[in-house]
Short mmCIF file of C-alpha atoms and ligand atoms in Angstrom, two decimals:
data_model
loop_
_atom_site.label_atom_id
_atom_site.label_comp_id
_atom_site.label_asym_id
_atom_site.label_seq_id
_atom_site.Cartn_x
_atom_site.Cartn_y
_atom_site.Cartn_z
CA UNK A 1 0.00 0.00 0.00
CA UNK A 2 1.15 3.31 -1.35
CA UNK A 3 -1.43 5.27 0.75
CA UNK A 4 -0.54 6.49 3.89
CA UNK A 5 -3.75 7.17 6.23
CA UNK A 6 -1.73 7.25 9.90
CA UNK A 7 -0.51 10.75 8.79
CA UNK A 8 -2.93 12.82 10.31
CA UNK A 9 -2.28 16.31 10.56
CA UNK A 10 -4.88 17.51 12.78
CA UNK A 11 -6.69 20.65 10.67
CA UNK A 12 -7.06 23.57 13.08
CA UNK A 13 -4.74 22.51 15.99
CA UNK A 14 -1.38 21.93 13.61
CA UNK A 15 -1.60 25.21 11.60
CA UNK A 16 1.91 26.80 11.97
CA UNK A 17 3.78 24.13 13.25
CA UNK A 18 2.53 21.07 11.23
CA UNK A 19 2.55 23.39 7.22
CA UNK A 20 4.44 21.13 6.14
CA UNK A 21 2.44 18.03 6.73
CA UNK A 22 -0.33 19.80 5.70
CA UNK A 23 0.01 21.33 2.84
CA UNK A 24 -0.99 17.95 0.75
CA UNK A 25 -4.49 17.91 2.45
CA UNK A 26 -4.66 21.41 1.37
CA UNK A 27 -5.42 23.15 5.07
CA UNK A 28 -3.77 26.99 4.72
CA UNK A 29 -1.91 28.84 7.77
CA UNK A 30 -4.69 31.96 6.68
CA UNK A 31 -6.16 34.03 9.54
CA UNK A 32 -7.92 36.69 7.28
CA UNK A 33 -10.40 34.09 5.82
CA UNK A 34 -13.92 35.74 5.65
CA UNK A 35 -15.53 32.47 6.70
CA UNK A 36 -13.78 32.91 9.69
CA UNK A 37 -13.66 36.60 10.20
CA UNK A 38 -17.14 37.85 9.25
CA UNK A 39 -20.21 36.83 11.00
CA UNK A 40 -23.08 34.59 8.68
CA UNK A 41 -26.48 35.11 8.71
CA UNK A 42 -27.40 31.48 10.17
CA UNK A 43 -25.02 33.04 12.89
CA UNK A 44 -27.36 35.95 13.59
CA UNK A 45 -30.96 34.95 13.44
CA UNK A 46 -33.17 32.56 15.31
CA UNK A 47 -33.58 29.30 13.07
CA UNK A 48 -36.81 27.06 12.08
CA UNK A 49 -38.07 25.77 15.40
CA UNK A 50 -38.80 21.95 15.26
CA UNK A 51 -42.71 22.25 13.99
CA UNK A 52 -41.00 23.52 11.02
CA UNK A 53 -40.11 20.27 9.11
CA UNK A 54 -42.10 17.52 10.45
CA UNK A 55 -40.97 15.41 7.94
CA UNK A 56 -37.35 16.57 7.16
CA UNK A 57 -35.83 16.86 3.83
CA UNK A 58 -31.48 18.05 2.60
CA UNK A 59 -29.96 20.88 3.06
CA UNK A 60 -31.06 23.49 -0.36
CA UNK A 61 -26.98 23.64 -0.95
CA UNK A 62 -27.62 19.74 -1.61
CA UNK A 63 -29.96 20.39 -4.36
CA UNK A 64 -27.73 18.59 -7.00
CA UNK A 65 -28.25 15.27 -5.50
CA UNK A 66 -30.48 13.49 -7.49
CA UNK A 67 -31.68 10.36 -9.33
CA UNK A 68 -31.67 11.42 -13.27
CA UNK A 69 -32.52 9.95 -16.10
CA UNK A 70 -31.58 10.06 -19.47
CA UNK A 71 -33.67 11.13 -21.81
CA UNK A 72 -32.67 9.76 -25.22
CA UNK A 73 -32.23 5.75 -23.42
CA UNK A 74 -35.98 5.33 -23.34
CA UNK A 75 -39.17 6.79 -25.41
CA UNK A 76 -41.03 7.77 -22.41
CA UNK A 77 -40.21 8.44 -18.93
CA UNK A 78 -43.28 5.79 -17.88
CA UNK A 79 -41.42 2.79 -18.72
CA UNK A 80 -38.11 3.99 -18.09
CA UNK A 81 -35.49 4.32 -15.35
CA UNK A 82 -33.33 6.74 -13.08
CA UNK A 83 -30.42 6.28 -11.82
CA UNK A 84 -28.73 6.98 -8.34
CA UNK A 85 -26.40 9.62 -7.55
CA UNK A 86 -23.39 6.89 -6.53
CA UNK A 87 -21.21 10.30 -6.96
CA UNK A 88 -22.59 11.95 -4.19
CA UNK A 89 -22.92 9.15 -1.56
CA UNK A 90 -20.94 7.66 0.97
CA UNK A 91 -21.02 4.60 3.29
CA UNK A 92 -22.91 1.71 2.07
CA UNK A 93 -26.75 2.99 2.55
CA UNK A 94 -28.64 4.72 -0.32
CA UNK A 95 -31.15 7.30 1.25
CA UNK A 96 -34.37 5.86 0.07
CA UNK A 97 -35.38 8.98 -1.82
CA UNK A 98 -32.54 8.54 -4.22
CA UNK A 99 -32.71 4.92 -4.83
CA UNK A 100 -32.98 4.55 -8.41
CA UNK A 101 -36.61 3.97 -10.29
CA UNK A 102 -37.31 1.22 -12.82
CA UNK A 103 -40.46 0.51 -13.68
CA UNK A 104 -42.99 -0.84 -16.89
CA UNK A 105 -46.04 1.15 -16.37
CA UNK A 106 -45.66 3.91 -14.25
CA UNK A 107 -45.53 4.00 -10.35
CA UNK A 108 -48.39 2.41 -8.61
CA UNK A 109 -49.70 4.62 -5.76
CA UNK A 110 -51.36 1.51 -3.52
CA UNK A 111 -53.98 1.60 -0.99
CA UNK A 112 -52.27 -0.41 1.74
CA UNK A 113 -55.78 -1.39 2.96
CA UNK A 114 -57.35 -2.79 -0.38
CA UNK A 115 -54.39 -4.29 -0.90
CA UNK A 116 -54.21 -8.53 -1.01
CA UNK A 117 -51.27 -10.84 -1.26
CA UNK A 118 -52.74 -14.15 -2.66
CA UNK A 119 -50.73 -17.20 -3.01
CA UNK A 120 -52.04 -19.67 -5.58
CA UNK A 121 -51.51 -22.77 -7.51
CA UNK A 122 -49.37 -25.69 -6.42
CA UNK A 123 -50.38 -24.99 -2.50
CA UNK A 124 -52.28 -27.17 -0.17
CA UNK A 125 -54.58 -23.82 0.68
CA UNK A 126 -54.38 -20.70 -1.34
CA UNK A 127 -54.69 -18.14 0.89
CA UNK A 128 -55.03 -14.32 0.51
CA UNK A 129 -53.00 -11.82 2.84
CA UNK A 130 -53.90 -8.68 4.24
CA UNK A 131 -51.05 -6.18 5.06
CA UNK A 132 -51.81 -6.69 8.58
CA UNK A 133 -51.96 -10.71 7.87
CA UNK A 134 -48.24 -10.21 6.84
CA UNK A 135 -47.15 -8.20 9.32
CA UNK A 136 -47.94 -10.83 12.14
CA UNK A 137 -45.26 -13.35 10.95
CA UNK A 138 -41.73 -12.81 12.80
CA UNK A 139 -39.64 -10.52 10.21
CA UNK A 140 -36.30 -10.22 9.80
CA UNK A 141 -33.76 -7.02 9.07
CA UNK A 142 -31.22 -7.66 6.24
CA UNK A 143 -28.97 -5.12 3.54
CA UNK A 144 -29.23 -6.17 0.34
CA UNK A 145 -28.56 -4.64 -3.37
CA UNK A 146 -30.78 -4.69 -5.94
CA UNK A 147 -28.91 -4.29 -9.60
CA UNK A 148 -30.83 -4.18 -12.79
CA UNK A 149 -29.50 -6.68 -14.99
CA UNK A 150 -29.49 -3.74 -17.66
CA UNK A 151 -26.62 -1.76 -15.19
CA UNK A 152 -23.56 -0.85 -17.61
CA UNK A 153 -25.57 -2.28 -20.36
CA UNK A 154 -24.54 0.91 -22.31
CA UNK A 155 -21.17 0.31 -21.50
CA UNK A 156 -21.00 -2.47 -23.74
CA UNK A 157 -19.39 -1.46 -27.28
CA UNK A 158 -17.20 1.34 -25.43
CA UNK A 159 -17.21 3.64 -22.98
CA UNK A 160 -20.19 5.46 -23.57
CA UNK A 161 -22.18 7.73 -20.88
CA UNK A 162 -20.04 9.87 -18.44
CA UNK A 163 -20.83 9.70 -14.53
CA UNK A 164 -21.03 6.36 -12.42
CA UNK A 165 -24.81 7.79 -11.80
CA UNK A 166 -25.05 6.63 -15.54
CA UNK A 167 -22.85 3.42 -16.15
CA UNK A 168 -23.67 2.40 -12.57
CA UNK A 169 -26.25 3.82 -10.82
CA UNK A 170 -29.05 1.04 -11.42
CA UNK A 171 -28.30 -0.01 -8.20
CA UNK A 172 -29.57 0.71 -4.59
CA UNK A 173 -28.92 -0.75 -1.26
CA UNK A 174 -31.04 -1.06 1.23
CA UNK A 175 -31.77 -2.25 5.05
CA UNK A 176 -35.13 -4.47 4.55
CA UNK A 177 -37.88 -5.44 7.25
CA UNK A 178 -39.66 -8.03 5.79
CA UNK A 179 -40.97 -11.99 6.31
CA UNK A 180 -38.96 -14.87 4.99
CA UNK A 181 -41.25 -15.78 1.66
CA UNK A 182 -40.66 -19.79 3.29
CA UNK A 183 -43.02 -18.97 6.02
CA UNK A 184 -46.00 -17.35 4.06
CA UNK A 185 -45.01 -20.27 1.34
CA UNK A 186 -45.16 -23.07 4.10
CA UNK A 187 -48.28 -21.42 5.56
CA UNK A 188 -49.99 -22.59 2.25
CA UNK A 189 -48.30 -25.56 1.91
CA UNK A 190 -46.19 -25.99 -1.33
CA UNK A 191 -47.32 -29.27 -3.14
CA UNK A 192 -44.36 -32.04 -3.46
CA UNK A 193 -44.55 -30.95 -7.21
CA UNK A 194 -44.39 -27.41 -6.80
CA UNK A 195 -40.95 -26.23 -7.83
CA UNK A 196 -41.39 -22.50 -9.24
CA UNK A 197 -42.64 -19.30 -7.58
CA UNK A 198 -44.44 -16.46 -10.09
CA UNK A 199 -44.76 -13.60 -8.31
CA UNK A 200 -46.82 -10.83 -9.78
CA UNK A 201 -47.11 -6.86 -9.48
CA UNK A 202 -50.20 -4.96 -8.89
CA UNK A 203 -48.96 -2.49 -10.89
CA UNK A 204 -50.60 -2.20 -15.16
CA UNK A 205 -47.36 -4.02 -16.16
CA UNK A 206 -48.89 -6.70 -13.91
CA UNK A 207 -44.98 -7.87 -14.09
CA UNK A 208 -44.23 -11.69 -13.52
CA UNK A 209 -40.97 -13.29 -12.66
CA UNK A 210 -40.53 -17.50 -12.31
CA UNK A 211 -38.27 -17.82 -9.38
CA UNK A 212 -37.12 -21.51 -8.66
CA UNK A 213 -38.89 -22.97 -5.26
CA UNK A 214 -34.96 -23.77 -3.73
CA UNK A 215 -34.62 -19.86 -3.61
CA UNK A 216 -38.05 -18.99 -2.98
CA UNK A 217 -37.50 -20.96 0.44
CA UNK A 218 -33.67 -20.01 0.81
CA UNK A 219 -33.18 -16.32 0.99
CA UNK A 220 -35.94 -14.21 -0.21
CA UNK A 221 -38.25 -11.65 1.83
CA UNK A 222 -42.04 -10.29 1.21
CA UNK A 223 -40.56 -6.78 2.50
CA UNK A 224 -42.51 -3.85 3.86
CA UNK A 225 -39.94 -1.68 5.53
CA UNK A 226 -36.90 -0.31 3.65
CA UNK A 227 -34.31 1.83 5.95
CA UNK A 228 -36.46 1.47 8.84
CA UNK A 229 -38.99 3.84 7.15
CA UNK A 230 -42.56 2.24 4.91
CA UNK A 231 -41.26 1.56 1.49
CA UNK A 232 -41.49 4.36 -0.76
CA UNK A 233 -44.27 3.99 -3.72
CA UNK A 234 -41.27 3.79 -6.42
CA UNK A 235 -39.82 1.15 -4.60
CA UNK A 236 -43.23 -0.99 -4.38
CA UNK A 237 -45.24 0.13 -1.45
CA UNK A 238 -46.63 -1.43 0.30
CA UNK A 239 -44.83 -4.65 -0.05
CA UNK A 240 -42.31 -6.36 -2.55
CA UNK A 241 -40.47 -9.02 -3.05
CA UNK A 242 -36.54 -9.18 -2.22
CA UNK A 243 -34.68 -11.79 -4.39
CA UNK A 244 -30.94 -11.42 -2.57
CA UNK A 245 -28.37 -11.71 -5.27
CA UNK A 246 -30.48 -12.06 -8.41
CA UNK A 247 -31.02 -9.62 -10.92
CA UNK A 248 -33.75 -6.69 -9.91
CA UNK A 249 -36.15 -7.35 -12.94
CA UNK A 250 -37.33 -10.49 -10.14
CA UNK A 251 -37.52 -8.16 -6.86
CA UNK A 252 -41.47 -7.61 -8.11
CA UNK A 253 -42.90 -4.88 -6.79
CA UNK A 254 -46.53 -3.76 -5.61
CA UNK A 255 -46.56 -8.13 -4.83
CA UNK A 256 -50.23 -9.21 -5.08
CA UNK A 257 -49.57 -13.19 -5.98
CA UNK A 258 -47.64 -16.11 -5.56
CA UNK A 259 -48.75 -18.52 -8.01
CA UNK A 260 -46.41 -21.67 -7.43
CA UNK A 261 -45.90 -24.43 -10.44
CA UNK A 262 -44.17 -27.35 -11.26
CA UNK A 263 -42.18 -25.74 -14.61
CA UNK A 264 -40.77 -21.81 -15.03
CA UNK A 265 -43.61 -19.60 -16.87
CA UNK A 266 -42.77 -17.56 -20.32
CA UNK A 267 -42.43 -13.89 -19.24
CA UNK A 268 -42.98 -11.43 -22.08
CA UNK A 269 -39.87 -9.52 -19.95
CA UNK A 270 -37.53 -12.36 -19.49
CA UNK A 271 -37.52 -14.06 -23.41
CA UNK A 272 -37.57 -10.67 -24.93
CA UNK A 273 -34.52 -8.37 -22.55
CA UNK A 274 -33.23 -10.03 -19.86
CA UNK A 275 -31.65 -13.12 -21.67
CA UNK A 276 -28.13 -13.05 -22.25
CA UNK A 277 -27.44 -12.64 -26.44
CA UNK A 278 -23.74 -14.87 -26.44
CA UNK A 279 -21.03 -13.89 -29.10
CA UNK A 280 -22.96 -17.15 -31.63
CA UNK A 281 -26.13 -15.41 -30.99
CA UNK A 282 -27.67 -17.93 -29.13
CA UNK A 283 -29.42 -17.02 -25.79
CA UNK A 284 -28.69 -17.96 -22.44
CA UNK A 285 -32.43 -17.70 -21.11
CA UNK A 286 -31.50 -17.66 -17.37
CA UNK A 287 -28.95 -16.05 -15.74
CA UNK A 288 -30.36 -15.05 -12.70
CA UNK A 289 -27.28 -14.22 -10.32
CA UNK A 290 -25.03 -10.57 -10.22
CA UNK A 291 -21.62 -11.27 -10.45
CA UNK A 292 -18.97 -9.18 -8.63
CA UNK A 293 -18.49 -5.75 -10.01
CA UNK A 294 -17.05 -2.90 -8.46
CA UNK A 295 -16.91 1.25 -9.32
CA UNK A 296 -15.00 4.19 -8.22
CA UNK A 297 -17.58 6.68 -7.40
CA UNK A 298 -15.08 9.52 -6.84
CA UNK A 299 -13.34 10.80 -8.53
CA UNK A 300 -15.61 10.40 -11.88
CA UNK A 301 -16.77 12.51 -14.86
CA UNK A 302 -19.11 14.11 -12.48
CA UNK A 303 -17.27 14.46 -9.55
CA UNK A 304 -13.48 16.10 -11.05
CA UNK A 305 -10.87 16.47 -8.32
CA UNK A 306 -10.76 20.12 -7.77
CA UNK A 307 -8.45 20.52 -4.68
CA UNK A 308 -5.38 20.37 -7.20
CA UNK A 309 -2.40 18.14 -6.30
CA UNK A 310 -1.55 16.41 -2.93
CA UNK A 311 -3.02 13.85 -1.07
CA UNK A 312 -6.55 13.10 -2.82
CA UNK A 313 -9.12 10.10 -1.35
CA UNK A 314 -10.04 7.70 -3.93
CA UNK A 315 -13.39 5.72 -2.95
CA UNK A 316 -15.65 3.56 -4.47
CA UNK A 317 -18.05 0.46 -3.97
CA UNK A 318 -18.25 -3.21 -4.73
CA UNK A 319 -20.76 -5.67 -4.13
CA UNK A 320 -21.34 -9.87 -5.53
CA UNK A 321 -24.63 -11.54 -5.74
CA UNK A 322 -22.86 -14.36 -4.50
CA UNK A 323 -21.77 -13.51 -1.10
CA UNK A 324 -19.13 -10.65 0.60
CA UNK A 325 -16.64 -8.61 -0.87
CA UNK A 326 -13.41 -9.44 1.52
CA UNK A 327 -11.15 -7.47 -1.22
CA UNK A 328 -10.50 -4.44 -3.99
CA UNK A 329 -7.74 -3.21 -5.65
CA UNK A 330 -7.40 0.11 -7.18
CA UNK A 331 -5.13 0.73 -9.85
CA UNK A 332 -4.19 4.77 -10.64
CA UNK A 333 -2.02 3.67 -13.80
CA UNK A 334 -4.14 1.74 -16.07
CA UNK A 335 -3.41 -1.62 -14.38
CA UNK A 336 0.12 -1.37 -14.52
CA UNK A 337 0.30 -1.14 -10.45
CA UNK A 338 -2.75 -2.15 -8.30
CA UNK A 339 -2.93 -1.84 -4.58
CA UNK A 340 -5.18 -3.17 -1.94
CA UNK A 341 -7.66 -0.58 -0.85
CA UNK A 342 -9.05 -0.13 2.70
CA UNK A 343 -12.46 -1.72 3.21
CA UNK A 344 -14.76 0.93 5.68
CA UNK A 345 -18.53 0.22 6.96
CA UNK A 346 -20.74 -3.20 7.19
CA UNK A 347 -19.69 -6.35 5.21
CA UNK A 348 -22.86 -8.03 4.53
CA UNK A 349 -23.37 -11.02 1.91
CA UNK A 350 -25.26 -9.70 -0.85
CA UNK A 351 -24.50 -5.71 0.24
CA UNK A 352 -22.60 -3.03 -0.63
CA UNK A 353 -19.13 -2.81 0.35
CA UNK A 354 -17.38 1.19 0.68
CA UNK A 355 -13.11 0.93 -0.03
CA UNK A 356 -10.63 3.88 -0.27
CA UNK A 357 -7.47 4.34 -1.22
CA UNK A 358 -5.98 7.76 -0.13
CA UNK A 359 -2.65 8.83 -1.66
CA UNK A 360 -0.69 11.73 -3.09
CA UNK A 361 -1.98 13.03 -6.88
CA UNK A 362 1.53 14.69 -8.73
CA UNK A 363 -0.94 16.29 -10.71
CA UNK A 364 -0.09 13.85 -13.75
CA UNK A 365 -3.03 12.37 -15.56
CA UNK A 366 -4.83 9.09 -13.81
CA UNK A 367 -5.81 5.90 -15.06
CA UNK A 368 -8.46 4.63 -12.21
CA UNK A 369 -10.14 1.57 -11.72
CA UNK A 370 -11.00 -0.78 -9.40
CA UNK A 371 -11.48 -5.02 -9.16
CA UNK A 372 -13.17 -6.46 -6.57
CA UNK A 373 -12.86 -10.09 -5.48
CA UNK A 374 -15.65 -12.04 -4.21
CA UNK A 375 -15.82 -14.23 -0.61
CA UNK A 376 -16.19 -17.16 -3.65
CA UNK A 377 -12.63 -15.87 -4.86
CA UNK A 378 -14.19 -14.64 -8.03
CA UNK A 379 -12.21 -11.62 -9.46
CA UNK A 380 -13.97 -8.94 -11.37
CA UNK A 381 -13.11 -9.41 -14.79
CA UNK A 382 -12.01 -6.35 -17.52
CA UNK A 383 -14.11 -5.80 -20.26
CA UNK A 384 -12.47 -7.63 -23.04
CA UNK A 385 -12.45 -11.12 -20.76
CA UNK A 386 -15.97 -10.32 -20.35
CA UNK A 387 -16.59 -9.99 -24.47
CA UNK A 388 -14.09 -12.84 -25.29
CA UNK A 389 -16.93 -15.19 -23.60
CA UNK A 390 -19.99 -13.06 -24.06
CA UNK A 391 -19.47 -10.86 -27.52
CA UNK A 392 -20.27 -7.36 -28.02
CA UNK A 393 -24.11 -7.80 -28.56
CA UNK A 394 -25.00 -7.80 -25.24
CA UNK A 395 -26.80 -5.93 -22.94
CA UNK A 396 -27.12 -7.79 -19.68
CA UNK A 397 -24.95 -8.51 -16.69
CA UNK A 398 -21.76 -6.13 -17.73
CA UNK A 399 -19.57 -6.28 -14.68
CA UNK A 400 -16.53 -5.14 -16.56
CA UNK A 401 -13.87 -2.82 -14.76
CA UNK A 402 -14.32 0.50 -15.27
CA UNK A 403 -11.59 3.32 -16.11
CA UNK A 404 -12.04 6.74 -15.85
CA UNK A 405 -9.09 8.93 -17.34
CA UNK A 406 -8.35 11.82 -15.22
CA UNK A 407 -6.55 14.89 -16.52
CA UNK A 408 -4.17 17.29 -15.67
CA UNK A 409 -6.75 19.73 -13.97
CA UNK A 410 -8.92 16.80 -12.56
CA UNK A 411 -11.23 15.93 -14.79
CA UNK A 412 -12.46 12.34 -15.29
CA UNK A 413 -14.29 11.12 -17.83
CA UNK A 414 -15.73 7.50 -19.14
CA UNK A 415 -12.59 6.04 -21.28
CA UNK A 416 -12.03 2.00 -22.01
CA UNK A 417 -8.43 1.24 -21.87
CA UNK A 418 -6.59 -2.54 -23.34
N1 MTE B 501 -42.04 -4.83 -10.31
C1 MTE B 501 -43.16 -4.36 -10.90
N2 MTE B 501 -44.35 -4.71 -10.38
N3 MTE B 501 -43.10 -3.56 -12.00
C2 MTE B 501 -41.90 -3.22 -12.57
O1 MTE B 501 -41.87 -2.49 -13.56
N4 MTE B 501 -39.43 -3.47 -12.48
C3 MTE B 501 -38.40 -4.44 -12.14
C4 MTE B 501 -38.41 -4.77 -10.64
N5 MTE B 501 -39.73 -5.00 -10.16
C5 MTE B 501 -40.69 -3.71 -11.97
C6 MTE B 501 -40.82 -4.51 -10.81
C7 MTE B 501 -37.04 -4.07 -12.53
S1 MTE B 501 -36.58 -4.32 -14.14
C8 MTE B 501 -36.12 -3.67 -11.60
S2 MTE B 501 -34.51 -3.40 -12.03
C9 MTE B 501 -36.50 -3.42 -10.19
O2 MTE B 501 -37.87 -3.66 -9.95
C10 MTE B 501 -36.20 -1.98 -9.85
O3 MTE B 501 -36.52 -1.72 -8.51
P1 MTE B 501 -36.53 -0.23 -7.98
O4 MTE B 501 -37.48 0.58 -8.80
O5 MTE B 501 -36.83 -0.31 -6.54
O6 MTE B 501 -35.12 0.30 -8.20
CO1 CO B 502 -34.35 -4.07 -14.15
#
């Protein structure tokens, strides 16, 4: 490791004697500073009092922080997506108001009390659930990502849209309350022949997913609670399915039935976009899990480095549908040199994962990326191992490394490099 994060000059308490050490994290031995000097107006009036904001939102000067779309990907914002501002986060949580959108028809605005959760088919007793039914089985808190299959998907033929929000920000992680799917599942009693789960959105898309009954009963969660708070009505409210691991088109939202079978259903969704084209043009119909994939979030093409040389923080975040993230390396040359970042926050199977790798920028230009490694051992792979077995005509499941070039006066942008 290159970095060097035991040098702490303290800001404030070191600023004539420590300048030297200093000077790379930019601090400046300046006693004139208006900021300092000249009194604000938050420091000279009484503030909001707390009936003010019963239901607080960010700071105006936060404005910028946003899901966006883009315009030209889809022909109407109804059946379209947004993506999250990765570039402007930190830690491991996305706040739920900027967890990124993706939906068929529209956002369903629910009645939590007309709504039903029937379970159907292959069962010993279909039964139909009441919100209240489902919130009387024990529940269980657990962080998960959700990635669209589609994430990067852009990214495919070349580097093409410039900010993480855009090559990476179909993804969200959340803290989920819900109930193990087993237990509403064994409530009805899956026939001995039942082996798939369709669930289905209440939404117009009426979206429907087949899930195989081994991961129906492993993992998944009927969720109702997403950071603690009711989930929000873009994310499904008031209940959806959680699919740990497994591509977001199958994390149905707005759930209203469980129909279990004995074989997988054809989805309109699945045959026609989320099968994998392969370089002979055949199809592989199901790939269900995310594979390890990793992104610097900062710097990026929306986020230059505008402190000028000197010690800089590089951070980013990682994340495997197949279990923790133990590992990342960062490279600032292109590959030529990687080093092991520092992992900070929660590791959680299935989760996001926050590393950093702080060191000094000459002011040269950059070559970043980062590879993660998987608790499996599975390393990210670059983009051409990922087309040497897959071809260019993809769309799904890109978990390529990413570069960003970064220039002489810190500005990144989206750049492929072999
Ligand atoms: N569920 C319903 N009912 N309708 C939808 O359009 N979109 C799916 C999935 N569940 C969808 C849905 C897709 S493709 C994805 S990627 C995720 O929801 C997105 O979840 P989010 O909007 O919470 O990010
Ligand atoms: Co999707």
């Amino acid at each position: 490791m290159t970095s060097n994060p035991t040098r702490r000059g303290v800001l404030g308490a070191g600023l004539a004697a420590g300048a030297a050490a200093l000077t790379g994290r930019g601090a400046k031995a300046q006693a004139a500073d208006p900021a300092i000097t000249n009194l604000q107006p938050w420091n000279q009036a009484l503030g909001d009092g707390v009936d003010a904001r019963p239901y607080g939102s960010p700071s105006p000067h936060e404005a910028h922080v946003k899901r966006r779309n883009v315009e030209w990907l889809t022909a109407d914002p109804v059946s379209s997506v947004n993506f999250t501002p990765l570039h402007e986060l930190d830690g491991v949580i996305t706040p739920n108001g900027l967890c990124f959108e993706r939906h068929h028809a529209g956002i369903a605005e629910v009645d939590p009390a007309r709504h039903r959760l029937m379970i159907n088919g292959l069962v010993d007793t279909p039964l139909v659930f009441t919100m209240q039914d489902i919130m009387r089985f024990p529940r269980e808190n657990r962080m998960y990502f959700l990635e669209c299959a589609a994430n990067s998907g852009m990214e495919w033929r070349g580097s093409q849209l410039n900010g993480c929000q855009f090559t990476h920000g179909m993804i969200h992680n959340v803290l989920y309350t819900g109930v193990p799917l087993r237990y509403l599942l064994e409530e009805a009693g899956v026939k001995t022949n039942g082996k798939w789960v369709m669930p289905e959105g209440a939404d117009a898309s009426a979206m429907t997913r087949s899930i195989p009954i081994e991961k129906a009963m492993d993992d998944c969660l009927v969720a109702f609670k997403m950071n603690g708070e009711a989930l929000r009505p873009e994310q499904g409210y008031p209940v959806r399915l959680v699919v740990p691991g497994w591509e977001g088109n199958m994390w149905v939202k707005w759930l209203r039935r469980l129909e279990v079978g004995d074989q997988p259903w054809h989805h309109r969704e699945e045959t026609s976009k989320y099968t994998d084209l392969l370089e002979d043009g055949s199809a592989r119909r199901f790939t269900w899990v995310m594979d390890a994939k990793s992104v610097i979030t900062n710097p990026s093409p929306q986020a230059p480095i505008t402190h000028g040389r000197g010690h800089t923080v590089i951070t980013g975040v990682a994340w495997s549908g197949r279990g923790s993230i133990p590992r990342v390396d960062v490279t600032i040359d292109g590959g030529k040199t990687w080093h092991q970042a520092r992992m900070s926050g929660p590791s959680a199977e299935k989760s996001l994962h926050r590393f950093y790798y702080e060191f000094d920028w000459d002011g040269g230009p950059l070559l970043l990326q980062s590879r993660a490694h998987d608790s499996t051992g599975y390393v990210q792979p670059t983009k051409d191992q990922l087309r040497a077995f897959r071809g260019e005509n993809s769309i799904y499941h890109n978990n390529g490394i990413q570069t960003w070039y970064v220039n002489e006066q810190g500005v990144a942008e989206n750049v492929e490099v072999s």
